[in-house]
């Protein structure tokens, strides 16, 4: 049985639970409070005591992109990742890295500094929107980030892009990306994941 460790009010575990719902694998969800998340027991799962963490038979895996890719690899019938050694596979790796590396840090920095340091927040927003433009250009008129079908790349990208409102950014996503996020949130697996984490 797979087990996901989640902390109250954390956003990243949604990606993992969404992927689990897409592949249809049974899993347990352990929601920790702040104190449990800072415990030495949790440090054994994640050296920085963060979430999400996936527990497999062989041990723990952290970093949401690594977890989602691992789940896709171990459940190939779900079709969430293209064949190994293909160009599309490389593109899935690319976008699964791009979301956490080029979108998320600047979005978090903009939200964190906000009114405390408007200049720093503005610089972070500028870098975030530059990365957003790169995603918009790459997506074009296609429904999905890679090829003609949904993949873990869509999980990673749309989960970050969908965080803009919660982060308090005054600007809205460009219409094509707003529609992309809204369309993916209509997937039954996304709805089940969101409901599971909200309960």
PDB file of C-alpha atoms in Angstrom:
ATOM      1  CA  UNK A   1       0.000   0.000   0.000  1.00  0.00           C
ATOM      2  CA  UNK A   2       1.344   3.408  -0.987  1.00  0.00           C
ATOM      3  CA  UNK A   3       1.224   6.119   1.650  1.00  0.00           C
ATOM      4  CA  UNK A   4       1.349   9.880   1.142  1.00  0.00           C
ATOM      5  CA  UNK A   5       2.422  12.223   3.928  1.00  0.00           C
ATOM      6  CA  UNK A   6       0.706  15.595   3.768  1.00  0.00           C
ATOM      7  CA  UNK A   7       0.715  18.623   6.066  1.00  0.00           C
ATOM      8  CA  UNK A   8      -2.229  20.876   6.772  1.00  0.00           C
ATOM      9  CA  UNK A   9      -2.548  23.787   4.312  1.00  0.00           C
ATOM     10  CA  UNK A  10       0.277  22.523   2.052  1.00  0.00           C
ATOM     11  CA  UNK A  11      -0.426  22.756  -1.682  1.00  0.00           C
ATOM     12  CA  UNK A  12       2.128  20.446  -3.300  1.00  0.00           C
ATOM     13  CA  UNK A  13       0.666  17.114  -2.094  1.00  0.00           C
ATOM     14  CA  UNK A  14      -2.286  17.699  -4.418  1.00  0.00           C
ATOM     15  CA  UNK A  15      -0.039  16.792  -7.362  1.00  0.00           C
ATOM     16  CA  UNK A  16       0.787  13.431  -5.859  1.00  0.00           C
ATOM     17  CA  UNK A  17      -2.775  12.588  -4.809  1.00  0.00           C
ATOM     18  CA  UNK A  18      -4.041  13.680  -8.234  1.00  0.00           C
ATOM     19  CA  UNK A  19      -1.527  11.359  -9.927  1.00  0.00           C
ATOM     20  CA  UNK A  20      -2.535   8.505  -7.627  1.00  0.00           C
ATOM     21  CA  UNK A  21      -6.171   9.071  -8.510  1.00  0.00           C
ATOM     22  CA  UNK A  22      -5.299   9.088 -12.225  1.00  0.00           C
ATOM     23  CA  UNK A  23      -3.507   5.728 -12.009  1.00  0.00           C
ATOM     24  CA  UNK A  24      -6.139   4.226  -9.737  1.00  0.00           C
ATOM     25  CA  UNK A  25      -3.683   2.833  -7.212  1.00  0.00           C
ATOM     26  CA  UNK A  26      -4.847   2.305  -3.627  1.00  0.00           C
ATOM     27  CA  UNK A  27      -3.120   4.604  -1.158  1.00  0.00           C
ATOM     28  CA  UNK A  28      -3.310   5.952   2.357  1.00  0.00           C
ATOM     29  CA  UNK A  29      -3.145   9.654   3.180  1.00  0.00           C
ATOM     30  CA  UNK A  30      -1.499  10.740   6.417  1.00  0.00           C
ATOM     31  CA  UNK A  31      -2.174  14.372   7.289  1.00  0.00           C
ATOM     32  CA  UNK A  32       0.216  15.837   9.850  1.00  0.00           C
ATOM     33  CA  UNK A  33      -0.166  18.969  11.912  1.00  0.00           C
ATOM     34  CA  UNK A  34       2.708  21.453  12.178  1.00  0.00           C
ATOM     35  CA  UNK A  35       4.265  19.744  15.187  1.00  0.00           C
ATOM     36  CA  UNK A  36       4.195  16.314  13.558  1.00  0.00           C
ATOM     37  CA  UNK A  37       5.713  17.787  10.419  1.00  0.00           C
ATOM     38  CA  UNK A  38       8.634  19.145  12.458  1.00  0.00           C
ATOM     39  CA  UNK A  39       9.285  15.863  14.262  1.00  0.00           C
ATOM     40  CA  UNK A  40      12.385  13.735  13.997  1.00  0.00           C
ATOM     41  CA  UNK A  41      10.155  10.941  12.757  1.00  0.00           C
ATOM     42  CA  UNK A  42       9.260  13.044   9.729  1.00  0.00           C
ATOM     43  CA  UNK A  43      12.888  14.110   9.266  1.00  0.00           C
ATOM     44  CA  UNK A  44      13.618  10.448   8.597  1.00  0.00           C
ATOM     45  CA  UNK A  45      11.193  10.690   5.677  1.00  0.00           C
ATOM     46  CA  UNK A  46      12.365  14.074   4.347  1.00  0.00           C
ATOM     47  CA  UNK A  47      15.645  15.696   5.464  1.00  0.00           C
ATOM     48  CA  UNK A  48      14.053  19.157   5.357  1.00  0.00           C
ATOM     49  CA  UNK A  49      10.801  17.963   6.984  1.00  0.00           C
ATOM     50  CA  UNK A  50       8.650  18.988   4.015  1.00  0.00           C
ATOM     51  CA  UNK A  51       5.783  17.401   2.128  1.00  0.00           C
ATOM     52  CA  UNK A  52       4.770  15.556   0.082  1.00  0.00           C
ATOM     53  CA  UNK A  53       6.541  12.312   0.827  1.00  0.00           C
ATOM     54  CA  UNK A  54       5.576   8.985  -0.711  1.00  0.00           C
ATOM     55  CA  UNK A  55       6.209   5.779   1.191  1.00  0.00           C
ATOM     56  CA  UNK A  56       6.724   2.727  -1.014  1.00  0.00           C
ATOM     57  CA  UNK A  57       7.658  -0.827  -0.064  1.00  0.00           C
ATOM     58  CA  UNK A  58      11.339   0.055  -0.510  1.00  0.00           C
ATOM     59  CA  UNK A  59      11.326   3.346   1.406  1.00  0.00           C
ATOM     60  CA  UNK A  60      10.531   7.030   0.979  1.00  0.00           C
ATOM     61  CA  UNK A  61      10.579   9.352  -2.046  1.00  0.00           C
ATOM     62  CA  UNK A  62      10.256  13.137  -1.804  1.00  0.00           C
ATOM     63  CA  UNK A  63       9.957  16.038  -4.283  1.00  0.00           C
ATOM     64  CA  UNK A  64       6.582  16.099  -5.992  1.00  0.00           C
ATOM     65  CA  UNK A  65       7.928  15.843  -9.547  1.00  0.00           C
ATOM     66  CA  UNK A  66      10.032  12.799  -8.652  1.00  0.00           C
ATOM     67  CA  UNK A  67       7.056  11.167  -6.937  1.00  0.00           C
ATOM     68  CA  UNK A  68       4.681  11.790  -9.842  1.00  0.00           C
ATOM     69  CA  UNK A  69       7.192  10.474 -12.379  1.00  0.00           C
ATOM     70  CA  UNK A  70       7.850   7.400 -10.240  1.00  0.00           C
ATOM     71  CA  UNK A  71       4.123   6.692  -9.985  1.00  0.00           C
ATOM     72  CA  UNK A  72       3.744   7.062 -13.743  1.00  0.00           C
ATOM     73  CA  UNK A  73       6.692   4.726 -14.340  1.00  0.00           C
ATOM     74  CA  UNK A  74       5.415   2.050 -11.965  1.00  0.00           C
ATOM     75  CA  UNK A  75       1.911   2.168 -13.448  1.00  0.00           C
ATOM     76  CA  UNK A  76       2.561   2.282 -17.216  1.00  0.00           C
ATOM     77  CA  UNK A  77      -0.960   1.142 -18.086  1.00  0.00           C
ATOM     78  CA  UNK A  78      -2.259   4.533 -16.910  1.00  0.00           C
ATOM     79  CA  UNK A  79      -0.451   6.177 -19.824  1.00  0.00           C
ATOM     80  CA  UNK A  80       0.772   9.187 -17.832  1.00  0.00           C
ATOM     81  CA  UNK A  81       4.277   9.159 -19.311  1.00  0.00           C
ATOM     82  CA  UNK A  82       5.466   8.414 -22.882  1.00  0.00           C
ATOM     83  CA  UNK A  83       7.726   5.496 -23.733  1.00  0.00           C
ATOM     84  CA  UNK A  84      11.266   5.482 -22.392  1.00  0.00           C
ATOM     85  CA  UNK A  85      13.974   7.070 -24.585  1.00  0.00           C
ATOM     86  CA  UNK A  86      11.488   8.982 -26.755  1.00  0.00           C
ATOM     87  CA  UNK A  87      11.511  12.709 -27.390  1.00  0.00           C
ATOM     88  CA  UNK A  88       8.105  13.065 -25.751  1.00  0.00           C
ATOM     89  CA  UNK A  89       9.485  11.378 -22.649  1.00  0.00           C
ATOM     90  CA  UNK A  90      12.230  14.010 -22.520  1.00  0.00           C
ATOM     91  CA  UNK A  91       9.602  16.744 -22.839  1.00  0.00           C
ATOM     92  CA  UNK A  92       7.683  15.318 -19.883  1.00  0.00           C
ATOM     93  CA  UNK A  93      10.897  15.448 -17.835  1.00  0.00           C
ATOM     94  CA  UNK A  94      11.433  18.996 -19.079  1.00  0.00           C
ATOM     95  CA  UNK A  95       8.037  20.330 -17.995  1.00  0.00           C
ATOM     96  CA  UNK A  96       8.005  18.363 -14.743  1.00  0.00           C
ATOM     97  CA  UNK A  97      11.257  20.173 -13.919  1.00  0.00           C
ATOM     98  CA  UNK A  98      10.202  23.553 -15.309  1.00  0.00           C
ATOM     99  CA  UNK A  99       7.140  23.929 -13.073  1.00  0.00           C
ATOM    100  CA  UNK A 100       8.953  23.591  -9.735  1.00  0.00           C
ATOM    101  CA  UNK A 101      12.154  25.271 -10.951  1.00  0.00           C
ATOM    102  CA  UNK A 102      11.012  28.206 -13.087  1.00  0.00           C
ATOM    103  CA  UNK A 103       7.410  28.922 -12.067  1.00  0.00           C
ATOM    104  CA  UNK A 104       6.920  27.993  -8.445  1.00  0.00           C
ATOM    105  CA  UNK A 105       9.878  29.748  -6.759  1.00  0.00           C
ATOM    106  CA  UNK A 106       8.989  33.144  -8.232  1.00  0.00           C
ATOM    107  CA  UNK A 107       5.306  32.712  -7.507  1.00  0.00           C
ATOM    108  CA  UNK A 108       6.053  31.872  -3.877  1.00  0.00           C
ATOM    109  CA  UNK A 109       8.508  34.753  -3.567  1.00  0.00           C
ATOM    110  CA  UNK A 110       5.987  37.217  -4.993  1.00  0.00           C
ATOM    111  CA  UNK A 111       3.322  35.974  -2.597  1.00  0.00           C
ATOM    112  CA  UNK A 112       5.662  35.908   0.398  1.00  0.00           C
ATOM    113  CA  UNK A 113       7.073  39.412   0.064  1.00  0.00           C
ATOM    114  CA  UNK A 114       3.967  41.170  -1.220  1.00  0.00           C
ATOM    115  CA  UNK A 115       3.585  44.398   0.764  1.00  0.00           C
ATOM    116  CA  UNK A 116       6.698  43.822   2.929  1.00  0.00           C
ATOM    117  CA  UNK A 117       9.064  44.398   0.027  1.00  0.00           C
ATOM    118  CA  UNK A 118       7.129  45.574  -3.045  1.00  0.00           C
ATOM    119  CA  UNK A 119      10.260  45.908  -5.166  1.00  0.00           C
ATOM    120  CA  UNK A 120      11.354  42.338  -4.487  1.00  0.00           C
ATOM    121  CA  UNK A 121       7.801  41.056  -5.052  1.00  0.00           C
ATOM    122  CA  UNK A 122       7.567  42.945  -8.347  1.00  0.00           C
ATOM    123  CA  UNK A 123      10.853  41.439  -9.546  1.00  0.00           C
ATOM    124  CA  UNK A 124       9.616  37.960  -8.641  1.00  0.00           C
ATOM    125  CA  UNK A 125       6.335  38.552 -10.479  1.00  0.00           C
ATOM    126  CA  UNK A 126       8.243  39.668 -13.561  1.00  0.00           C
ATOM    127  CA  UNK A 127      10.261  36.448 -13.603  1.00  0.00           C
ATOM    128  CA  UNK A 128       7.149  34.377 -12.961  1.00  0.00           C
ATOM    129  CA  UNK A 129       5.219  35.925 -15.847  1.00  0.00           C
ATOM    130  CA  UNK A 130       8.203  35.472 -18.148  1.00  0.00           C
ATOM    131  CA  UNK A 131       8.133  31.749 -17.356  1.00  0.00           C
ATOM    132  CA  UNK A 132       4.347  31.702 -17.795  1.00  0.00           C
ATOM    133  CA  UNK A 133       4.790  33.179 -21.280  1.00  0.00           C
ATOM    134  CA  UNK A 134       7.190  30.347 -22.135  1.00  0.00           C
ATOM    135  CA  UNK A 135       4.557  27.772 -21.151  1.00  0.00           C
ATOM    136  CA  UNK A 136       1.863  29.598 -23.118  1.00  0.00           C
ATOM    137  CA  UNK A 137       4.074  29.686 -26.206  1.00  0.00           C
ATOM    138  CA  UNK A 138       4.957  25.995 -25.921  1.00  0.00           C
ATOM    139  CA  UNK A 139       1.361  24.919 -25.341  1.00  0.00           C
ATOM    140  CA  UNK A 140       0.001  26.896 -28.269  1.00  0.00           C
ATOM    141  CA  UNK A 141      -3.432  25.618 -29.222  1.00  0.00           C
ATOM    142  CA  UNK A 142      -2.825  22.085 -27.939  1.00  0.00           C
ATOM    143  CA  UNK A 143      -4.826  20.625 -25.068  1.00  0.00           C
ATOM    144  CA  UNK A 144      -1.876  19.034 -23.307  1.00  0.00           C
ATOM    145  CA  UNK A 145       1.722  19.929 -22.568  1.00  0.00           C
ATOM    146  CA  UNK A 146       3.232  16.944 -24.385  1.00  0.00           C
ATOM    147  CA  UNK A 147       1.790  15.166 -27.398  1.00  0.00           C
ATOM    148  CA  UNK A 148      -1.915  14.477 -27.713  1.00  0.00           C
ATOM    149  CA  UNK A 149      -2.653  13.050 -24.284  1.00  0.00           C
ATOM    150  CA  UNK A 150      -2.667  13.974 -20.614  1.00  0.00           C
ATOM    151  CA  UNK A 151       0.555  13.276 -18.715  1.00  0.00           C
ATOM    152  CA  UNK A 152       2.272  14.037 -15.429  1.00  0.00           C
ATOM    153  CA  UNK A 153       3.659  17.145 -17.138  1.00  0.00           C
ATOM    154  CA  UNK A 154       0.110  18.520 -17.104  1.00  0.00           C
ATOM    155  CA  UNK A 155      -0.242  17.664 -13.420  1.00  0.00           C
ATOM    156  CA  UNK A 156       2.913  19.585 -12.560  1.00  0.00           C
ATOM    157  CA  UNK A 157       2.329  22.626 -14.779  1.00  0.00           C
ATOM    158  CA  UNK A 158      -1.359  23.150 -14.104  1.00  0.00           C
ATOM    159  CA  UNK A 159      -0.949  22.721 -10.345  1.00  0.00           C
ATOM    160  CA  UNK A 160       1.563  25.583 -10.243  1.00  0.00           C
ATOM    161  CA  UNK A 161      -0.356  27.779 -12.674  1.00  0.00           C
ATOM    162  CA  UNK A 162      -3.547  27.221 -10.731  1.00  0.00           C
ATOM    163  CA  UNK A 163      -1.922  28.583  -7.593  1.00  0.00           C
ATOM    164  CA  UNK A 164      -1.769  32.180  -8.884  1.00  0.00           C
ATOM    165  CA  UNK A 165      -5.100  33.221  -7.365  1.00  0.00           C
ATOM    166  CA  UNK A 166      -4.351  31.647  -3.998  1.00  0.00           C
ATOM    167  CA  UNK A 167      -0.956  33.363  -4.032  1.00  0.00           C
ATOM    168  CA  UNK A 168      -2.687  36.728  -4.326  1.00  0.00           C
ATOM    169  CA  UNK A 169      -1.245  37.829  -7.650  1.00  0.00           C
ATOM    170  CA  UNK A 170      -3.335  40.675  -9.050  1.00  0.00           C
ATOM    171  CA  UNK A 171      -2.786  39.587 -12.645  1.00  0.00           C
ATOM    172  CA  UNK A 172      -4.828  36.793 -14.193  1.00  0.00           C
ATOM    173  CA  UNK A 173      -3.367  33.985 -16.255  1.00  0.00           C
ATOM    174  CA  UNK A 174      -3.485  34.522 -20.023  1.00  0.00           C
ATOM    175  CA  UNK A 175      -6.790  33.176 -21.318  1.00  0.00           C
ATOM    176  CA  UNK A 176      -5.379  30.021 -22.995  1.00  0.00           C
ATOM    177  CA  UNK A 177      -3.605  28.990 -19.782  1.00  0.00           C
ATOM    178  CA  UNK A 178      -6.601  29.849 -17.631  1.00  0.00           C
ATOM    179  CA  UNK A 179      -8.705  27.593 -19.855  1.00  0.00           C
ATOM    180  CA  UNK A 180      -5.994  24.895 -19.714  1.00  0.00           C
ATOM    181  CA  UNK A 181      -6.041  24.879 -15.907  1.00  0.00           C
ATOM    182  CA  UNK A 182      -9.838  24.965 -15.738  1.00  0.00           C
ATOM    183  CA  UNK A 183     -10.144  22.091 -18.220  1.00  0.00           C
ATOM    184  CA  UNK A 184      -7.742  19.885 -16.280  1.00  0.00           C
ATOM    185  CA  UNK A 185      -9.535  20.630 -13.024  1.00  0.00           C
ATOM    186  CA  UNK A 186     -12.637  19.070 -14.550  1.00  0.00           C
ATOM    187  CA  UNK A 187     -10.920  15.696 -14.698  1.00  0.00           C
ATOM    188  CA  UNK A 188     -12.617  13.259 -12.301  1.00  0.00           C
ATOM    189  CA  UNK A 189      -9.252  12.302 -10.784  1.00  0.00           C
ATOM    190  CA  UNK A 190      -8.473  15.942  -9.967  1.00  0.00           C
ATOM    191  CA  UNK A 191     -11.860  16.381  -8.319  1.00  0.00           C
ATOM    192  CA  UNK A 192     -11.390  13.235  -6.245  1.00  0.00           C
ATOM    193  CA  UNK A 193      -7.929  14.388  -5.172  1.00  0.00           C
ATOM    194  CA  UNK A 194      -9.127  17.857  -4.190  1.00  0.00           C
ATOM    195  CA  UNK A 195     -12.009  16.374  -2.238  1.00  0.00           C
ATOM    196  CA  UNK A 196      -9.741  13.879  -0.488  1.00  0.00           C
ATOM    197  CA  UNK A 197      -7.357  16.606   0.642  1.00  0.00           C
ATOM    198  CA  UNK A 198     -10.198  18.891   1.728  1.00  0.00           C
ATOM    199  CA  UNK A 199     -11.817  16.276   3.969  1.00  0.00           C
TER     200      UNK A 199
END
